[in-house]
Short mmCIF file of C-alpha atoms in Angstrom, two decimals:
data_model
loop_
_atom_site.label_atom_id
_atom_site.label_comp_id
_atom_site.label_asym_id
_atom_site.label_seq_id
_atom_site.Cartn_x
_atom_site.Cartn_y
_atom_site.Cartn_z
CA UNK A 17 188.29 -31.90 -3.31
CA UNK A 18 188.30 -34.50 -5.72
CA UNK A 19 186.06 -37.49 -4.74
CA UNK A 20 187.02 -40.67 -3.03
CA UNK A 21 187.09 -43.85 -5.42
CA UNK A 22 183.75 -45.95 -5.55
CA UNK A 23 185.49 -49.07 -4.41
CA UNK A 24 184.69 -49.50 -1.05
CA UNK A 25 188.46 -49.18 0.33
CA UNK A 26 190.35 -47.40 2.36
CA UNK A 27 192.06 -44.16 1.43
CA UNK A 28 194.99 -43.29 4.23
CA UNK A 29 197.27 -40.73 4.50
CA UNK A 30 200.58 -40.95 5.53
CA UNK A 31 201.05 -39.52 9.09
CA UNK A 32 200.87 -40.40 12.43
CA UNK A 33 198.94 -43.59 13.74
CA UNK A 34 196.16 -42.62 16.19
CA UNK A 35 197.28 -44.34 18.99
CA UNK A 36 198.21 -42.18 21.56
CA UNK A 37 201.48 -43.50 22.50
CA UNK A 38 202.56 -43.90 18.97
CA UNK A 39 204.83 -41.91 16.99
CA UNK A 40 205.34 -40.96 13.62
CA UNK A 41 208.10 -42.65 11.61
CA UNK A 42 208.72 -40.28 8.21
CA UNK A 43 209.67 -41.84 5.02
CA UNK A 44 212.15 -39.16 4.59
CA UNK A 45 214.24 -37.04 6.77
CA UNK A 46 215.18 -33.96 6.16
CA UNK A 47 218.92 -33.22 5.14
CA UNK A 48 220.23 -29.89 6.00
CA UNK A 49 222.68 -28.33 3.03
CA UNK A 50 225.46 -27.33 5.25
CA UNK A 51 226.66 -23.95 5.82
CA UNK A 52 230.21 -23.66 5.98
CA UNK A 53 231.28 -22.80 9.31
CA UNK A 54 228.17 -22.58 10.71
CA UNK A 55 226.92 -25.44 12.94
CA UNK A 56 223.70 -25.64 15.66
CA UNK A 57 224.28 -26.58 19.06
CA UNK A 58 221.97 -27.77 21.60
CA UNK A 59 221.97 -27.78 25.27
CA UNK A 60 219.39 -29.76 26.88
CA UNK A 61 218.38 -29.36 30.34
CA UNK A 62 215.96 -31.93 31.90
CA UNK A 63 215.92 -34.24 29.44
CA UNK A 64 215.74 -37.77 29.79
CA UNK A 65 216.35 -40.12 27.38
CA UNK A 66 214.84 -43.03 28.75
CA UNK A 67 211.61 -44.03 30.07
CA UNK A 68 209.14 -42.13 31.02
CA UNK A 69 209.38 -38.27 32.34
CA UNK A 70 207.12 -35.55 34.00
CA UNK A 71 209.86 -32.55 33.84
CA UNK A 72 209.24 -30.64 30.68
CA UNK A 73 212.62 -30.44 28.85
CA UNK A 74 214.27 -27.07 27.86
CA UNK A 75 216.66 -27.19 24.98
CA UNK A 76 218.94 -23.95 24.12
CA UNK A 77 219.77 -23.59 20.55
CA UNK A 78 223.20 -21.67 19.72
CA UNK A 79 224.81 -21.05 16.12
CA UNK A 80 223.35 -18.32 14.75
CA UNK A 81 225.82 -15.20 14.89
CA UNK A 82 224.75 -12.42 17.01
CA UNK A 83 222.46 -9.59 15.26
CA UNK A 84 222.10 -11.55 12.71
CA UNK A 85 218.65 -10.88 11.14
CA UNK A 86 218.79 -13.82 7.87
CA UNK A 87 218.55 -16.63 10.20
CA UNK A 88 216.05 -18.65 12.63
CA UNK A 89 215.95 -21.83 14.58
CA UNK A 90 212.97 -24.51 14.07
CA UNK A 91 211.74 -27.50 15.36
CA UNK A 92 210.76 -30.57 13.60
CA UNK A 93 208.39 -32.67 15.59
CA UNK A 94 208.45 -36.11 14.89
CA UNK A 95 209.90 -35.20 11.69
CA UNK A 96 206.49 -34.84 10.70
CA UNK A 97 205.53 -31.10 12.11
CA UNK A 98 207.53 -28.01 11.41
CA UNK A 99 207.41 -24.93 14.41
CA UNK A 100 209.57 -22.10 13.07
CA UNK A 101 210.72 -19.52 16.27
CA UNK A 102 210.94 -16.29 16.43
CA UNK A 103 213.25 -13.82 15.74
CA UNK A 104 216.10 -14.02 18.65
CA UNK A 105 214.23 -16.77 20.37
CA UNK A 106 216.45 -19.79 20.43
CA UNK A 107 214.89 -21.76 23.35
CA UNK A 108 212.07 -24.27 22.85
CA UNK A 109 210.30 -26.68 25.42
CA UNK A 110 207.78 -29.45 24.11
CA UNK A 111 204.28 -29.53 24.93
CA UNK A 112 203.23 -32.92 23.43
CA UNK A 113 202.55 -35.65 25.25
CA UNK A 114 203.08 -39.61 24.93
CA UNK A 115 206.28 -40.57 22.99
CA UNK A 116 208.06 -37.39 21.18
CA UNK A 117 211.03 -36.98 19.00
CA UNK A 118 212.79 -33.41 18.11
CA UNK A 119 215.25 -32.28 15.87
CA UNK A 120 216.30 -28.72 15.63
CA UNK A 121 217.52 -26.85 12.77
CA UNK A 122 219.03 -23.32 11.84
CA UNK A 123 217.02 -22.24 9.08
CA UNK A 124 217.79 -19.25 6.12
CA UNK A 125 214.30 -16.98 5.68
CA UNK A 126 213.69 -19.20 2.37
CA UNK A 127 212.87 -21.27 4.63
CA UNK A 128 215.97 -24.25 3.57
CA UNK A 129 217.47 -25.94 6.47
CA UNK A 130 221.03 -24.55 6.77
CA UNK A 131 222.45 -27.18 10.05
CA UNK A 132 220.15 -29.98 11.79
CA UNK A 133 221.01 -31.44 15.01
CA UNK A 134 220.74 -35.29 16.04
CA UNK A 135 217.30 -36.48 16.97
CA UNK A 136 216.05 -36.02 20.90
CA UNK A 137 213.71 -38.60 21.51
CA UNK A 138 211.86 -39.04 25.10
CA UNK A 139 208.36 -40.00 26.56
CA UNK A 140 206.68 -37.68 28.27
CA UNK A 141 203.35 -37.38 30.90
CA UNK A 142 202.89 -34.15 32.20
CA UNK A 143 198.90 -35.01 33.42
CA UNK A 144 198.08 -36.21 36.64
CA UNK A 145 195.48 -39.74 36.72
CA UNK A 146 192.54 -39.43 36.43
CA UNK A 147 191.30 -40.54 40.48
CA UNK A 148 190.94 -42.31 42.07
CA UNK A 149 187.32 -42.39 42.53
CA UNK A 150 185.92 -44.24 45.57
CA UNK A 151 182.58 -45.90 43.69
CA UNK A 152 180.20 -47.60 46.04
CA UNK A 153 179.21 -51.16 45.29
CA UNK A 154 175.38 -51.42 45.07
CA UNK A 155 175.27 -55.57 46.57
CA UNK A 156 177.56 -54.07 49.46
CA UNK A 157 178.46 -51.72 52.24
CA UNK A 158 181.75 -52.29 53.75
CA UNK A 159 183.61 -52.82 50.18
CA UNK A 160 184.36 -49.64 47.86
CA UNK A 161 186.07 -50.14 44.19
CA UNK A 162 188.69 -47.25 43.01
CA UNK A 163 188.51 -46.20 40.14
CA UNK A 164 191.35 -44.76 37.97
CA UNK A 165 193.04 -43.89 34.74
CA UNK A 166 196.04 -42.54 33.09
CA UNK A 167 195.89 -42.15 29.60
CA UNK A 168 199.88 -41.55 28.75
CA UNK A 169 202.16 -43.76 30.86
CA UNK A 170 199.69 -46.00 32.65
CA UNK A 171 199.38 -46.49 36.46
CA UNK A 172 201.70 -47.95 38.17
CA UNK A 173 201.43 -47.41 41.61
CA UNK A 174 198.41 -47.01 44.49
CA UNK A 175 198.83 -46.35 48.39
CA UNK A 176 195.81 -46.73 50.19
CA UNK A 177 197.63 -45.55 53.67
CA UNK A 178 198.31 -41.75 52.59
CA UNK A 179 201.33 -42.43 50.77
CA UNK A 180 203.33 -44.35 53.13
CA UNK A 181 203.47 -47.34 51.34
CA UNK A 182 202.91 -48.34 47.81
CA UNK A 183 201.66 -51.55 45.69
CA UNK A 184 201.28 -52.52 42.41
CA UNK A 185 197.19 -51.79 41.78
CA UNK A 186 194.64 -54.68 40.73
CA UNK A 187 192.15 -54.80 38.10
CA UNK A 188 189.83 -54.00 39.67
CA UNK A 189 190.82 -52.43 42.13
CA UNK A 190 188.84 -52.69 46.00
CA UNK A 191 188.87 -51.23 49.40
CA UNK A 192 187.56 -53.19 52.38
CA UNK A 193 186.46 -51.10 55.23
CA UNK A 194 184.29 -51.50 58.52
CA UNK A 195 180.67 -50.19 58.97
CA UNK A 196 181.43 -46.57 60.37
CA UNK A 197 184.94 -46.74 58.48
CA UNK A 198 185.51 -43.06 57.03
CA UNK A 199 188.11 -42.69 54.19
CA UNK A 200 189.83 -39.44 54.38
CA UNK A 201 190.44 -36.95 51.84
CA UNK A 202 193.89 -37.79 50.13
CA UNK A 203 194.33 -41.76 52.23
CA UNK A 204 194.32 -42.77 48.68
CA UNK A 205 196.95 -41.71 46.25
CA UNK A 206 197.87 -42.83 42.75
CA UNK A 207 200.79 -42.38 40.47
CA UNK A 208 201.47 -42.99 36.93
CA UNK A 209 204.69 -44.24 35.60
CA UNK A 210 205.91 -40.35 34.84
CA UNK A 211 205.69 -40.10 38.27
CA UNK A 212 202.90 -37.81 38.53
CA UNK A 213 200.71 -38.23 41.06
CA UNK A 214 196.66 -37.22 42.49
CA UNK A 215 194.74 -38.24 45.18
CA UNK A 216 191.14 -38.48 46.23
CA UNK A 217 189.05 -35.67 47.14
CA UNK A 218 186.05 -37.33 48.44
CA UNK A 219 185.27 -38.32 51.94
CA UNK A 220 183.62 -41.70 52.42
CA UNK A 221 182.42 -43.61 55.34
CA UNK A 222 181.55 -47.38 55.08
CA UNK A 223 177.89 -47.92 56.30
CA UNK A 224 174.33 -48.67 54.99
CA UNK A 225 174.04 -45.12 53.70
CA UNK A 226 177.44 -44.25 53.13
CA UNK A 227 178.22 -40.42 53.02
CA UNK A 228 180.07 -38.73 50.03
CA UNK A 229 181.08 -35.06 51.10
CA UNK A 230 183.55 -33.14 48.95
CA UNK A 231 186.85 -32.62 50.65
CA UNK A 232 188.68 -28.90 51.36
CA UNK A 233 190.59 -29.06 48.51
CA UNK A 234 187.78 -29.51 45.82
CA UNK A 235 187.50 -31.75 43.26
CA UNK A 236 185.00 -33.90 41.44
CA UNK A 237 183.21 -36.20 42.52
CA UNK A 238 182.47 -38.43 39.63
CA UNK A 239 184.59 -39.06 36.67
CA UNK A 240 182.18 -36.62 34.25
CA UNK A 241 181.14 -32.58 34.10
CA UNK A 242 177.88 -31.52 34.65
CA UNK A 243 175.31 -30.38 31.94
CA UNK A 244 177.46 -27.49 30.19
CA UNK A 245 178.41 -25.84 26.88
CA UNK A 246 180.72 -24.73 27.91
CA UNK A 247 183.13 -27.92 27.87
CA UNK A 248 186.76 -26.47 27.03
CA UNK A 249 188.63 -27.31 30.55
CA UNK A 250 186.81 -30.85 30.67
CA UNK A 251 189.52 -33.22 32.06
CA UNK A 252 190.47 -36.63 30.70
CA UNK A 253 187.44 -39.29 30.85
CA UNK A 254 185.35 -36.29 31.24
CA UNK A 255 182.88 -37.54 28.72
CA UNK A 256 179.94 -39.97 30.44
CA UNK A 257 179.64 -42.25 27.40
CA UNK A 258 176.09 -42.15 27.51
CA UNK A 259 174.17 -41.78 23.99
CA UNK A 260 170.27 -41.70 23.16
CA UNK A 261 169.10 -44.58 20.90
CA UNK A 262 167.01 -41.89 19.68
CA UNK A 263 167.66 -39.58 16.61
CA UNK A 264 169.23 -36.34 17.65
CA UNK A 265 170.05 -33.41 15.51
CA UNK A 266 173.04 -31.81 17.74
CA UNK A 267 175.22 -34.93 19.63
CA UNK A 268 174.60 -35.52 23.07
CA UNK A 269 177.19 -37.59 25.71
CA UNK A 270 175.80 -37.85 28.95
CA UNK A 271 174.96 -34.60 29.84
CA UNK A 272 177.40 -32.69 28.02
CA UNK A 273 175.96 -30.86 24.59
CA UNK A 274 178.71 -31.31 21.80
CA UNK A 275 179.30 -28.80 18.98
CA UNK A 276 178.46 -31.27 16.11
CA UNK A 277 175.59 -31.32 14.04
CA UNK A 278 174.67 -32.23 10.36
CA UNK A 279 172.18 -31.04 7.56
CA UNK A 280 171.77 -32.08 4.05
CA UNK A 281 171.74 -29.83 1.42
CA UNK A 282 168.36 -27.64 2.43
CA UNK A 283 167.80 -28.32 6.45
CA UNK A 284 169.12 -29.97 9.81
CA UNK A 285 169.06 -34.06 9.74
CA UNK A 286 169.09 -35.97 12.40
CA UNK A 287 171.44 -38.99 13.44
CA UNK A 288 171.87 -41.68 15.43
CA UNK A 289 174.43 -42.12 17.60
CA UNK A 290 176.11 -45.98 18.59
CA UNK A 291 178.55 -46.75 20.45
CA UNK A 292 180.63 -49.88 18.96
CA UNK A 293 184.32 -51.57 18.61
CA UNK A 294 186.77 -51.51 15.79
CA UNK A 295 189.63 -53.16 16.43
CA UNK A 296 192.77 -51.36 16.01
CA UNK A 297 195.13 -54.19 15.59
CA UNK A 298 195.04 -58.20 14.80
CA UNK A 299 194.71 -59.42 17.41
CA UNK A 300 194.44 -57.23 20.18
CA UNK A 301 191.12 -57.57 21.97
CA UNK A 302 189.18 -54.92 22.85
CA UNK A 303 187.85 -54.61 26.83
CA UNK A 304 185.37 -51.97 25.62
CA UNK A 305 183.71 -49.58 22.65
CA UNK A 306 186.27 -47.44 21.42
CA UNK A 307 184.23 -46.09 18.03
CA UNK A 308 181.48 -43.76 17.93
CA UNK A 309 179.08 -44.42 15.13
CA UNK A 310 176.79 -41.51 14.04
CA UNK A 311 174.53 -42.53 11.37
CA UNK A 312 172.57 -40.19 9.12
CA UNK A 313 168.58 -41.01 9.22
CA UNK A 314 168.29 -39.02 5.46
CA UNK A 315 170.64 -40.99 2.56
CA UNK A 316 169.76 -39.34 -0.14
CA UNK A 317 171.50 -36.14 -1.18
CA UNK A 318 174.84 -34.55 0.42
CA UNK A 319 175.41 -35.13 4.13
CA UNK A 320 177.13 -32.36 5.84
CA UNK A 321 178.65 -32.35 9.39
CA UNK A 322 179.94 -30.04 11.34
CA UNK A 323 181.83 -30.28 14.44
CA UNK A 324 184.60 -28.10 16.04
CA UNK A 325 188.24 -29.48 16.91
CA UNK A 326 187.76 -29.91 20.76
CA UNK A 327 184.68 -32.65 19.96
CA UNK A 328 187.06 -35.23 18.69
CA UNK A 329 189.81 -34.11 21.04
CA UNK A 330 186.96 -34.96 23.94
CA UNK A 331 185.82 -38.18 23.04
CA UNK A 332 189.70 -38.91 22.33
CA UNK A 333 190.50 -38.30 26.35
CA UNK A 334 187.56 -39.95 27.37
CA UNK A 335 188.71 -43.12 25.23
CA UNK A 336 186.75 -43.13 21.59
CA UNK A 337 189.73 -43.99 19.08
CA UNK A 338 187.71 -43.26 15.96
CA UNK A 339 184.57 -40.67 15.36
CA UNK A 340 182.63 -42.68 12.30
CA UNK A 341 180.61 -40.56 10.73
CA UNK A 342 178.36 -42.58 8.23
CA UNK A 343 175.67 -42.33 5.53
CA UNK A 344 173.71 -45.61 4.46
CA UNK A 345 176.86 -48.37 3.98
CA UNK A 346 179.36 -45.41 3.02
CA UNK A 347 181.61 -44.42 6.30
CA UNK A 348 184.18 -41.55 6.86
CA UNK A 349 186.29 -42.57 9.86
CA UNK A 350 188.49 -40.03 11.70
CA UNK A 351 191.05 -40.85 14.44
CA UNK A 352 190.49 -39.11 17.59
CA UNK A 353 193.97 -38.90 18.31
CA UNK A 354 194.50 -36.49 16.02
CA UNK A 355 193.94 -36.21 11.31
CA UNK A 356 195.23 -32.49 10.72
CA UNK A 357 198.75 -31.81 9.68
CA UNK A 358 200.42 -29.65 7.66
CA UNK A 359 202.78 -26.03 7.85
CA UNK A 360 199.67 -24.40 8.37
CA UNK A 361 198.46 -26.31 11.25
CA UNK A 362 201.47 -26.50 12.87
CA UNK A 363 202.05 -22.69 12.96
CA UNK A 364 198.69 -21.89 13.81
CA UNK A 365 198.84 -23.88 16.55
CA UNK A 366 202.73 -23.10 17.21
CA UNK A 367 200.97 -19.31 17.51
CA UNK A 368 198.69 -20.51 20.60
CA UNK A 369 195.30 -20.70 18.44
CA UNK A 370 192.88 -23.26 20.87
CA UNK A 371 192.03 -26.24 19.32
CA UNK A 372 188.05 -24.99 19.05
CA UNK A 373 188.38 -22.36 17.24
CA UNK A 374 189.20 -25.34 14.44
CA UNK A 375 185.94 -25.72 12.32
CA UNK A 376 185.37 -28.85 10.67
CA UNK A 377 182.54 -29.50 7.57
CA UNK A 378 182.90 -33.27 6.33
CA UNK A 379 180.62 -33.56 2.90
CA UNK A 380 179.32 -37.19 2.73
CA UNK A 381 177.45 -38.09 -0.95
CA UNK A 382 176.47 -41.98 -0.57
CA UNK A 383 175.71 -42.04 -4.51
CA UNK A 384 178.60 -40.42 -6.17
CA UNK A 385 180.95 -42.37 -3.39
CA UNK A 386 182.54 -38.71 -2.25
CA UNK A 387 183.94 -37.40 0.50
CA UNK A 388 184.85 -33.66 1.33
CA UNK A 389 186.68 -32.71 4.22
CA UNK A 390 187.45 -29.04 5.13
CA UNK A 391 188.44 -26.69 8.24
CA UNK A 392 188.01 -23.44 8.92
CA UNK A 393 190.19 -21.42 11.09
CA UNK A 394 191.22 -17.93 11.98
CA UNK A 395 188.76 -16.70 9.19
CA UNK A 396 190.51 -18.75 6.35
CA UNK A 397 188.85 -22.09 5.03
CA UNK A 398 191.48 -25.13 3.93
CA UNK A 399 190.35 -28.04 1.85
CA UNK A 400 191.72 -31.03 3.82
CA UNK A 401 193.13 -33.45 0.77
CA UNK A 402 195.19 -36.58 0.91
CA UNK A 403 198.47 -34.02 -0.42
CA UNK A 404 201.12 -33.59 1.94
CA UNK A 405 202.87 -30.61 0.50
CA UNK A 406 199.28 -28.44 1.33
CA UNK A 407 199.41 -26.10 3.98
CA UNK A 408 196.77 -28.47 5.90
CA UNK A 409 196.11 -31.72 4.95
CA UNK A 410 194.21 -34.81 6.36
CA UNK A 411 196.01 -38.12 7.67
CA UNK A 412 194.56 -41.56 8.93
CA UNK A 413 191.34 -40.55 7.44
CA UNK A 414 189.47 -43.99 6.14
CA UNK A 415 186.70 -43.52 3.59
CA UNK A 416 185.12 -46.49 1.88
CA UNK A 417 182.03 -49.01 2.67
CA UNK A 418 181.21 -49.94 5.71
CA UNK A 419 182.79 -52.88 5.69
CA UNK A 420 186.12 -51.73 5.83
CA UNK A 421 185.25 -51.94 10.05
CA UNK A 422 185.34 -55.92 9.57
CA UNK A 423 189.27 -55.42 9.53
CA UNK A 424 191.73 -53.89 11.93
CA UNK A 425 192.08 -50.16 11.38
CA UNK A 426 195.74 -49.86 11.19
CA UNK A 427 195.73 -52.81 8.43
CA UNK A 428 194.81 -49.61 5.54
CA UNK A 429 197.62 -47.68 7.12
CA UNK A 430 200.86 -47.78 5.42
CA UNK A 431 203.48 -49.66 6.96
CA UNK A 432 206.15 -48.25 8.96
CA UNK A 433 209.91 -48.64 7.57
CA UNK A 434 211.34 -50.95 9.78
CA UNK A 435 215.42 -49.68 10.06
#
């Protein structure tokens, strides 16, 4: 890939911002070149065009003539993302959360868009909060906090009386009880504004040494998993954002082993990792870190990290916007929320391929001011370049000095047309 230039700025693609509400406005939209006669139609059942949902949608595409074997249907998503279907499958459901716009199109097998529909655009939550949690105050035994999170639609509602009635929760959030006082399993119940809902699994009664006891139905009791590499089903906040000031050669959160490492050119290096804030837009303060910071201990040379797809996707649930990876004053930063696009991408995952079996290698050279990003997937490697016509390409991606953090993150993204 050809290198980055040596100024210290910012070099964005356009896609989608990395918030994880946001989504992405295109600069063009495709226009179908009209068929005569031949028109799609869509029938949508559960959709809701307004405020939040938690029913997944299922839209029935029509048009195509029967046995006819020279046409498909597709799906743009967010105008951004192409998903081709099948032969004689003409029925598509979303999977995306947060906000999500469709339009579906008859296509010829050139691929050329041959009738598009209007544009279906909804917000949807399909994951339960995270909680609550009943956390014990240290300085107290007859007051508990609860502890949740909902990283889609936000929560909007607690009950504290098993569900029989319902408030508006605080921040933070308490429970007063008496000494002897037990909480039952599911008293306390939570629901986001999707409507989805969870409840507490733990068991606790107020006293000098309360008693935590895990309830029939399972569940965790704290919001992390235990030591394990094997981290795939980890849940949102499932990440305890705990990192060594000490070097480390494979990343460590908590007690959960990451697959990222890094090497130079010969042998492993190690890195420090730092938890720190970049904020994402003027003036919007930040309540907490929400960039990771891995530094390289070794400048010299060519930097090379490693990580798969589900390490960014992690730290993105448990609330790290950006992944920073950096080497002396010269930073790479990637947007949890998600920097791979592309035909490629979107059929490979389209075709069900996990999001770990993605295989990042970003090539950091402090002296020449370059940056290489690549993935490797299904046994083919894709150089990840700035060009949106590849069949996998990079978005969002900052590269530059380290100073580029003294400014708000989406201030090097290009602007949104405002219509």
């Amino acid at each position: 890939v050809p290198g980055e230039s040596p100024e210290p700025t910012a070099t964005p693609v356009p896609g989608e911002s990395p918030e994880p509400t946001a989504t992405p406005v295109p600069t063009e939209t495709p226009v179908p070149t009209q068929t005569p006669g031949m028109q799609i139609g869509v029938q949508a059942e559960g959709y809701q065009p307004e405020g939040w949902s938690n029913v997944m949608p299922v839209f029935t595409l029509s048009g195509i003539p029967e046995g006819d074997e020279t046409l498909v249907y597709g799906v743009f998503i967010c105008d951004e993302r192409l998903i081709l279907l099948s032969k004689g499958n003409n029925v598509y459901s979303p999977t995306d959360q947060g906000e999500v716009s469709l339009r579906f199109a008859i296509f010829d097998l050139m691929g050329d868009v041959v009738s598009l529909s209007d544009q279906y655009d909804m917000l949807l939550d399909f994951t339960p909060p995270d909680g609550p949690y009943i956390m014990r105050l240290w300085y107290t035994d007859t007051i508990v906090e609860i502890q949740m999170t909902d990283m889609e639609s936000g929560i909007a509602e607690i009950s504290t009386d098993d569900g029989v009635t319902w408030r508006t929760p605080e921040s933070p959030m308490y429970l007063r009880g008496d000494v002897g006082e037990t909480i039952g399993e599911g008293r306390i119940r939570v629901r986001d504004f999707a409507g989805n809902e969870s409840r507490n699994f733990e068991i606790h009664t107020f006293g000098p040494e309360p008693v935590y006891s895990g309830g029939s139905s399972g569940g965790k009791r704290v919001p992390h998993v235990p030591e394990t590499l094997d981290y795939s089903t980890a849940n949102y906040n499932a990440l305890e954002l705990v990192f060594s000031p000490d070097p480390q050669t494979e990343l460590r959160a908590g007690d959960t082993l990451l697959a990222l490492t890094l090497r130079d050119e010969a042998e492993n290096n190690a890195f420090v990792a730092e938890l720190t804030t970049w904020q994402t837009e003027k003036g919007k303060k930040l309540a907490k870190p929400n960039a990771l910071m891995l530094s390289a201990q070794e400048q010299e040379g060519v930097n090379v990290w490693q990580f798969s797809g589900d390490v960014y996707r992690l730290l993105y649930n448990s609330g790290i916007e950006y992944l920073v990876l950096r080497t002396g004053d010269y930073i790479a930063a990637l947007p949890t929320a998600g920097f791979t696009a592309g035909t490629a991408y979107a059929k490979l995952k389209a075709s069900g391929v996990s999001t770990r079996k993605f295989d990042y290698t970003l090539c950091q050279d402090e002296s020449l001011r370059e940056t290489t990003l690549s993935v490797t997937v299904e046994g083919e490697t894709y150089i990840m370049e700035e060009d949106t016509n590849q069949p996998m390409y990079r978005y969002n991606v900052l590269v530059g000095g380290s100073e580029l953090m003294e400014k708000p993150y989406n201030s090097y993204l290009p602007q949104k047309d405002e219509k």
